[in-house]
PDB file of N, CA and C in Angstrom:
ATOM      1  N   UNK A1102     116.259  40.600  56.863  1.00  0.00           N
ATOM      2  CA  UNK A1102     116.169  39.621  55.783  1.00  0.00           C
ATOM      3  C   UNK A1102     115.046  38.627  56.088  1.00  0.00           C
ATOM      4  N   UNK A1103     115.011  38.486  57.161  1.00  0.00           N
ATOM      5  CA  UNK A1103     113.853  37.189  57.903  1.00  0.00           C
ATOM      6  C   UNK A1103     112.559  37.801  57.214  1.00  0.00           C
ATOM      7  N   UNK A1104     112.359  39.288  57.748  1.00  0.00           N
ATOM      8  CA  UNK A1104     111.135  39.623  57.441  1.00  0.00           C
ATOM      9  C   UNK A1104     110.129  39.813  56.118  1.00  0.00           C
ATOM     10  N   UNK A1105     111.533  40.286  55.314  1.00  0.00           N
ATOM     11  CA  UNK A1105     111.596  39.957  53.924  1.00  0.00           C
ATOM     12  C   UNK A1105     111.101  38.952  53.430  1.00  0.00           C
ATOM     13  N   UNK A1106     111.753  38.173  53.915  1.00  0.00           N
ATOM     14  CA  UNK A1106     111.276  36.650  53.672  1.00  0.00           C
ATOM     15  C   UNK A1106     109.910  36.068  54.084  1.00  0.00           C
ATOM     16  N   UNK A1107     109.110  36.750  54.732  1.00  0.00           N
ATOM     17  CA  UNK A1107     107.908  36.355  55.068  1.00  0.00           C
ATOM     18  C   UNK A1107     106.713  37.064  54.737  1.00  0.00           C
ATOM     19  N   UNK A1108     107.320  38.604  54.121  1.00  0.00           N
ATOM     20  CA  UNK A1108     106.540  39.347  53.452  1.00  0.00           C
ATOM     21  C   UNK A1108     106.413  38.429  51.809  1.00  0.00           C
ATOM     22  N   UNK A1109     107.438  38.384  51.448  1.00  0.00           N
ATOM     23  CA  UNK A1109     107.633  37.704  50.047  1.00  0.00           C
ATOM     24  C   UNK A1109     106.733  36.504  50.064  1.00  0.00           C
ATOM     25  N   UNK A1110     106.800  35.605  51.392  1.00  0.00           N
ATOM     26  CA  UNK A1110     106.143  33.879  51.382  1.00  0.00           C
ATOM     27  C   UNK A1110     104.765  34.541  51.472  1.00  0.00           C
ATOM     28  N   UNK A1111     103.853  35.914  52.390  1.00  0.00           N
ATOM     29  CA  UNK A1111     102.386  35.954  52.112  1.00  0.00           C
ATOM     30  C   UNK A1111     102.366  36.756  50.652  1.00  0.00           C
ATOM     31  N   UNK A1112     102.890  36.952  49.893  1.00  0.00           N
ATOM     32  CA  UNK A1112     102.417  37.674  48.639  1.00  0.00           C
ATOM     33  C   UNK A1112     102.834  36.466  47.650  1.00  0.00           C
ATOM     34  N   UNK A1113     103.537  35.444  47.520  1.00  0.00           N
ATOM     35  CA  UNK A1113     103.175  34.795  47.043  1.00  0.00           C
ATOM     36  C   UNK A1113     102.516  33.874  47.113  1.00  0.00           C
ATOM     37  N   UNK A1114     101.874  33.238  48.301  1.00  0.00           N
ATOM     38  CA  UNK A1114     100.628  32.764  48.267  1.00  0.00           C
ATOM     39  C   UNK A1114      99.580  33.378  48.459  1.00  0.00           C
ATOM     40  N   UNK A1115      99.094  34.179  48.167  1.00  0.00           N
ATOM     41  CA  UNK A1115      98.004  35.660  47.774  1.00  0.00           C
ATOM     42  C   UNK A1115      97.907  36.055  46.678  1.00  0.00           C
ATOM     43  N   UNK A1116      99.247  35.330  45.518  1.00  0.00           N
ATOM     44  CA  UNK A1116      99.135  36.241  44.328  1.00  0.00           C
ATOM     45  C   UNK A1116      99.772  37.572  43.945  1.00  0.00           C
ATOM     46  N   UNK A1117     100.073  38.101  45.413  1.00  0.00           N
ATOM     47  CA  UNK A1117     100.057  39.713  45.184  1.00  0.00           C
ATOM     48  C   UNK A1117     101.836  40.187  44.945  1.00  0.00           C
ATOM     49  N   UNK A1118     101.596  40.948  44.137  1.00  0.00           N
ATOM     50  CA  UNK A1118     103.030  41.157  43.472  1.00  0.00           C
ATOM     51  C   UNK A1118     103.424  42.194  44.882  1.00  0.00           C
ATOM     52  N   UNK A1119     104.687  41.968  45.110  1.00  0.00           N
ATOM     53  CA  UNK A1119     105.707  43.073  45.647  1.00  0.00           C
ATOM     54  C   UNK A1119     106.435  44.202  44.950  1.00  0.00           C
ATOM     55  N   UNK A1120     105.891  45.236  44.994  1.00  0.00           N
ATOM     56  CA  UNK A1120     106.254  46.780  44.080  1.00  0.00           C
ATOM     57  C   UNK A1120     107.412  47.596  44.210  1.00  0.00           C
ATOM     58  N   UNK A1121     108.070  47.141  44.249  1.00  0.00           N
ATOM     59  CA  UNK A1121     109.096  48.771  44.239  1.00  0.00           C
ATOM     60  C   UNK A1121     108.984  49.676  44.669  1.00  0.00           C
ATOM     61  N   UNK A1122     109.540  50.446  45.108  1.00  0.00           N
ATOM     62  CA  UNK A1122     109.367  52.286  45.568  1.00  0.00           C
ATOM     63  C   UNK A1122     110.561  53.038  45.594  1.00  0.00           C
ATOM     64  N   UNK A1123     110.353  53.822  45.097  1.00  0.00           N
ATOM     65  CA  UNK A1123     112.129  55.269  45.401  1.00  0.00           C
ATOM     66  C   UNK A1123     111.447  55.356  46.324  1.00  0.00           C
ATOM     67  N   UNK A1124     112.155  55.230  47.570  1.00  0.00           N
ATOM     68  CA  UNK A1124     112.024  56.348  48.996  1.00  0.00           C
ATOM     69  C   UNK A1124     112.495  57.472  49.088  1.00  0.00           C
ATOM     70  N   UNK A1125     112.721  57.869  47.964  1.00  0.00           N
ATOM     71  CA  UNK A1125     113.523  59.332  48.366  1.00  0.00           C
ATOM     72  C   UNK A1125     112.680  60.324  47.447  1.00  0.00           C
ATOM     73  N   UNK A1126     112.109  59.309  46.643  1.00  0.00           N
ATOM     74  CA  UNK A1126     110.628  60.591  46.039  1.00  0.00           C
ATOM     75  C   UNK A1126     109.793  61.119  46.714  1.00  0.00           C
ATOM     76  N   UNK A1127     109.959  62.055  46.165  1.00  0.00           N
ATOM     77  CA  UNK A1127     108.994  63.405  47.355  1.00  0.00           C
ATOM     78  C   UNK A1127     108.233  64.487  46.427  1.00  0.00           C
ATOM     79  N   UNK A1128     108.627  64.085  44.840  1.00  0.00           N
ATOM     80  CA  UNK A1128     107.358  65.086  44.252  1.00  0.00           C
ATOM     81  C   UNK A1128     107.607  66.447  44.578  1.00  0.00           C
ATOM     82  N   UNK A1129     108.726  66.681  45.031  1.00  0.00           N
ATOM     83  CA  UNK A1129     109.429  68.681  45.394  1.00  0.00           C
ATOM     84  C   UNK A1129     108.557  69.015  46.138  1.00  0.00           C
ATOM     85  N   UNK A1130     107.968  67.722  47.349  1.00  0.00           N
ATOM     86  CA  UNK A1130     107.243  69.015  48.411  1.00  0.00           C
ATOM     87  C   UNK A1130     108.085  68.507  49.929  1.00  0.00           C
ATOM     88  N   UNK A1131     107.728  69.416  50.876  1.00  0.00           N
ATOM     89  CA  UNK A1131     108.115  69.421  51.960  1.00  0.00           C
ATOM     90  C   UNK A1131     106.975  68.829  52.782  1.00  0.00           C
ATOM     91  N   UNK A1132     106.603  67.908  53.762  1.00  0.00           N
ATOM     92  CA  UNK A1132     105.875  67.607  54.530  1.00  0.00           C
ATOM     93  C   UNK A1132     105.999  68.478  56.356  1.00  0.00           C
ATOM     94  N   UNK A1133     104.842  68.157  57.047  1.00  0.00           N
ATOM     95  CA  UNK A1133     104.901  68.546  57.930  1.00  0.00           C
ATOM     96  C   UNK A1133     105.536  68.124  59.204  1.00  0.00           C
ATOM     97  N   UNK A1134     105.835  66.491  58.603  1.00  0.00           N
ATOM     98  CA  UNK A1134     105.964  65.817  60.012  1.00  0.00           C
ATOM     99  C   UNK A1134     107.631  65.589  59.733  1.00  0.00           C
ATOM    100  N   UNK A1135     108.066  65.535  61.075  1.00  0.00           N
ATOM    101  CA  UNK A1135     109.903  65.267  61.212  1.00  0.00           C
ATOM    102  C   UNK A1135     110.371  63.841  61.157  1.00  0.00           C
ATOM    103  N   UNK A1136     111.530  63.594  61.013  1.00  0.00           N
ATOM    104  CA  UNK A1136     111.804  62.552  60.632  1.00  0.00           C
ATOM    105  C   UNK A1136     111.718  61.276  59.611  1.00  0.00           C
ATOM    106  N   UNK A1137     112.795  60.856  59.207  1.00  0.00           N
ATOM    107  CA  UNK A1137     113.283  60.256  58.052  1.00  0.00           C
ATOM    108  C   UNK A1137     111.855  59.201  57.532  1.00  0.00           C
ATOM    109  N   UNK A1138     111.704  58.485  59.103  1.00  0.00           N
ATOM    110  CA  UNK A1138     110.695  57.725  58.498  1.00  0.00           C
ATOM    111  C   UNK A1138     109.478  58.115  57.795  1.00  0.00           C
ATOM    112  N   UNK A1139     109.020  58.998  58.419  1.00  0.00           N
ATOM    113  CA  UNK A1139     107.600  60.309  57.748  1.00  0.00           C
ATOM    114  C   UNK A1139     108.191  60.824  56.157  1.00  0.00           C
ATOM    115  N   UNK A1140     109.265  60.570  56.003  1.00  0.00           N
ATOM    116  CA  UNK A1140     109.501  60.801  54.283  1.00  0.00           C
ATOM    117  C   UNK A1140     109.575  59.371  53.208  1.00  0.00           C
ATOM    118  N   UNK A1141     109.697  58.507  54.101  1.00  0.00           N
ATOM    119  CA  UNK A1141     109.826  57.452  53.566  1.00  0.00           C
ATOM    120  C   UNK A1141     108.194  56.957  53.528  1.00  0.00           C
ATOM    121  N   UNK A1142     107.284  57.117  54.950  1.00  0.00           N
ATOM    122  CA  UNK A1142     105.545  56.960  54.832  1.00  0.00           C
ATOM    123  C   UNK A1142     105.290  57.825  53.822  1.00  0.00           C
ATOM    124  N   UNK A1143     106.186  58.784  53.338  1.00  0.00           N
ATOM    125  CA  UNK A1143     105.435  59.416  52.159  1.00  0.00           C
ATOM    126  C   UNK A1143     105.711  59.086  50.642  1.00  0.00           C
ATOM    127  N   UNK A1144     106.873  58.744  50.910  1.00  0.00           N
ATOM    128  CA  UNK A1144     107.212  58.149  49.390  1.00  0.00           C
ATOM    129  C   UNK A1144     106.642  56.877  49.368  1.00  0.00           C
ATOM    130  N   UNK A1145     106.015  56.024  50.212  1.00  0.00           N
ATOM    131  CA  UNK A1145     105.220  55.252  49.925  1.00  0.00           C
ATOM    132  C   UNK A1145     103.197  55.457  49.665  1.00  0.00           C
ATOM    133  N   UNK A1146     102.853  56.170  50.370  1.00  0.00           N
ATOM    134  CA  UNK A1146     101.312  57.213  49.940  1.00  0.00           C
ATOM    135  C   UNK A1146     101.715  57.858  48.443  1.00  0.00           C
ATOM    136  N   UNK A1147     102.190  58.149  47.921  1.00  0.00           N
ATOM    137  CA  UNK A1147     103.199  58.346  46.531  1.00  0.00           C
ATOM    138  C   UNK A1147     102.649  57.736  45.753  1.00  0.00           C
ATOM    139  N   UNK A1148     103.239  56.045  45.770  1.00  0.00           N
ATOM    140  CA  UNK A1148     103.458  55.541  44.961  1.00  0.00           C
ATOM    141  C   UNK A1148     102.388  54.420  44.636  1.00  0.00           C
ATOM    142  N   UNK A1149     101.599  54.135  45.989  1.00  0.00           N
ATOM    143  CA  UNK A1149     100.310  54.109  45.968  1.00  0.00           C
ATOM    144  C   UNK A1149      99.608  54.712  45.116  1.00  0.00           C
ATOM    145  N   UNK A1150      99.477  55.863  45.233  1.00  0.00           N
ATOM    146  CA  UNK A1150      98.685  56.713  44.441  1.00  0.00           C
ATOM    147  C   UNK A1150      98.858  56.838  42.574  1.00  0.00           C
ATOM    148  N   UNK A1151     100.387  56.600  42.595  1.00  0.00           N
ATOM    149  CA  UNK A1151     100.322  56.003  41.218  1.00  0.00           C
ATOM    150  C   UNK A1151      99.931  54.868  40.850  1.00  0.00           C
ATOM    151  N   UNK A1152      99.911  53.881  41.779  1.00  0.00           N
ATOM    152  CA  UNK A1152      99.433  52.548  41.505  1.00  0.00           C
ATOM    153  C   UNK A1152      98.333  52.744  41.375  1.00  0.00           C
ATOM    154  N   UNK A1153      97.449  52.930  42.037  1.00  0.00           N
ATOM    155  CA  UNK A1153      96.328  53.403  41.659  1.00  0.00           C
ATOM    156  C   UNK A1153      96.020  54.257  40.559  1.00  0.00           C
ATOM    157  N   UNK A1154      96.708  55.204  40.453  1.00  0.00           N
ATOM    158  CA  UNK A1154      96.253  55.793  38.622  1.00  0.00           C
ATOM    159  C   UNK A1154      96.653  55.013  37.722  1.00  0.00           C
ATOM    160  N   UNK A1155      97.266  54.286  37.549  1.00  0.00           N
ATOM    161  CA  UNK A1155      97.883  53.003  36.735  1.00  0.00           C
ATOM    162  C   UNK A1155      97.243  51.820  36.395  1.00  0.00           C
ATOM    163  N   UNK A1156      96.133  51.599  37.600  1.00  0.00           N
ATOM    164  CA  UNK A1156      95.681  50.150  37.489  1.00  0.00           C
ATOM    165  C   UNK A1156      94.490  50.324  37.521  1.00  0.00           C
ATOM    166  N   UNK A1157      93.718  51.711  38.014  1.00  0.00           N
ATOM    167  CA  UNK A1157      91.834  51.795  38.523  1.00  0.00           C
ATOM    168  C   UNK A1157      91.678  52.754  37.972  1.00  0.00           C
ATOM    169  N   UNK A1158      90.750  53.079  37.704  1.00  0.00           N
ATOM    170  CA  UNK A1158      89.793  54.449  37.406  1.00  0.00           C
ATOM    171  C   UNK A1158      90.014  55.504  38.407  1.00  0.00           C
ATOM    172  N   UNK A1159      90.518  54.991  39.875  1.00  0.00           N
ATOM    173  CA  UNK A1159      91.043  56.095  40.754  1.00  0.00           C
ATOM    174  C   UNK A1159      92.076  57.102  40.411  1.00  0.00           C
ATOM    175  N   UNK A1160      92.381  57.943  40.105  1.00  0.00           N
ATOM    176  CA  UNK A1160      93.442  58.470  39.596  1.00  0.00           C
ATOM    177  C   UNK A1160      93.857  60.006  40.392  1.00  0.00           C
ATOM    178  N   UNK A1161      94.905  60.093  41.084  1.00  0.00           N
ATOM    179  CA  UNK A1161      95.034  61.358  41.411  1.00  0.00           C
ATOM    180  C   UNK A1161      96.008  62.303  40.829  1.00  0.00           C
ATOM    181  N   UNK A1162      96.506  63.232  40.342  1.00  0.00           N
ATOM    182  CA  UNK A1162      96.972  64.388  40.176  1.00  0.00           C
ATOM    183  C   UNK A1162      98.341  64.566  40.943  1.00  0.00           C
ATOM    184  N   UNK A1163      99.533  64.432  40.238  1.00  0.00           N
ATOM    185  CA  UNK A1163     100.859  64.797  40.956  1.00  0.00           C
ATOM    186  C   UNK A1163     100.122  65.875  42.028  1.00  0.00           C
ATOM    187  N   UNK A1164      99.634  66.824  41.056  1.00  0.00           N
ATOM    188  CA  UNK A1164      99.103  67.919  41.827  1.00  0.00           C
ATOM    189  C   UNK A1164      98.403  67.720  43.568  1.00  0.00           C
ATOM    190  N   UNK A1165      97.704  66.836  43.011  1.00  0.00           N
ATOM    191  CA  UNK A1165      96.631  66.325  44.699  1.00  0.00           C
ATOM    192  C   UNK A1165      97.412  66.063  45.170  1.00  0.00           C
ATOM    193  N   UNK A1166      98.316  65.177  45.116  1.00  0.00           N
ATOM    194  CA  UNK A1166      98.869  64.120  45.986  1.00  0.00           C
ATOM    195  C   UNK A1166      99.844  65.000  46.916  1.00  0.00           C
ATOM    196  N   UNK A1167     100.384  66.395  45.754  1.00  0.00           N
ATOM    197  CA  UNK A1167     101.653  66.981  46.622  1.00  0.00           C
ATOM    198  C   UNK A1167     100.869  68.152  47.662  1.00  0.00           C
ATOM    199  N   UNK A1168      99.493  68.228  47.303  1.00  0.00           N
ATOM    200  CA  UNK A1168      98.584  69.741  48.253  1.00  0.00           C
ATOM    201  C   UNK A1168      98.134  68.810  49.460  1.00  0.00           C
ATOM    202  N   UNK A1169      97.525  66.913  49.727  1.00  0.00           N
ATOM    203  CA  UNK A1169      97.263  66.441  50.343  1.00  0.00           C
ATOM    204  C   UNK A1169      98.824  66.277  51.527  1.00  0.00           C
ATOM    205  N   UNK A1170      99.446  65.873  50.837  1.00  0.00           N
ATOM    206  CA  UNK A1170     100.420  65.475  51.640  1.00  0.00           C
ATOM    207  C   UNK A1170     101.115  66.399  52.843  1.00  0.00           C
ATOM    208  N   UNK A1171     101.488  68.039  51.964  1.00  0.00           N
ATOM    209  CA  UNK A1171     101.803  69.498  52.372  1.00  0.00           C
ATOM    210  C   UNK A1171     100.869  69.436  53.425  1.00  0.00           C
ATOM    211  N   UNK A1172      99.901  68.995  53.670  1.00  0.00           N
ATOM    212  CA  UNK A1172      98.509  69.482  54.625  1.00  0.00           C
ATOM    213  C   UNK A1172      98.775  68.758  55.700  1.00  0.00           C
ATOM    214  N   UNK A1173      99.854  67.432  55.979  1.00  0.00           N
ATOM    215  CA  UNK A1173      99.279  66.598  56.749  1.00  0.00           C
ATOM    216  C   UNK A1173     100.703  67.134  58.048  1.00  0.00           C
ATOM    217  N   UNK A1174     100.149  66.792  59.142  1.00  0.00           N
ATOM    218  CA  UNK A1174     100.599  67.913  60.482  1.00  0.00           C
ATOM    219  C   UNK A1174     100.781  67.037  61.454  1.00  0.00           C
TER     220      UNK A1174
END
């Protein structure tokens, strides 16, 4: 909760909104690496990536995101 709390105090003096994430989205792929946390680093590279198609001209492809991710070892 502490930490929470201090992530929240630099994003609001920065401006920067705090986003949401399903951690349990995975886009129906399997990754390479073990453990819970490596699914959760991925449901966050995810959702990034929608943020980014959402807000920039960057935009990636359910598609990319699930052939990049599959790749990583």
């Amino acid at each position: 909760i502490e930490a929470r709390r201090g992530v929240e105090e630099v994003a609001r003096d920065r401006s920067a909104p705090i986003v949401p994430f399903d951690r349990t989205k995975s886009l129906g792929l399997s990754i390479g690496l073990e453990g819970e946390h490596q699914r959760e680093n991925a449901a966050v590279a995810i959702r990034t990536a929608e943020l980014l198609r959402e807000t920039s001209p960057f935009s990636l492809s359910d598609e990319k995101i699930r052939a990049g991710l599959e790749k990583v070892s």
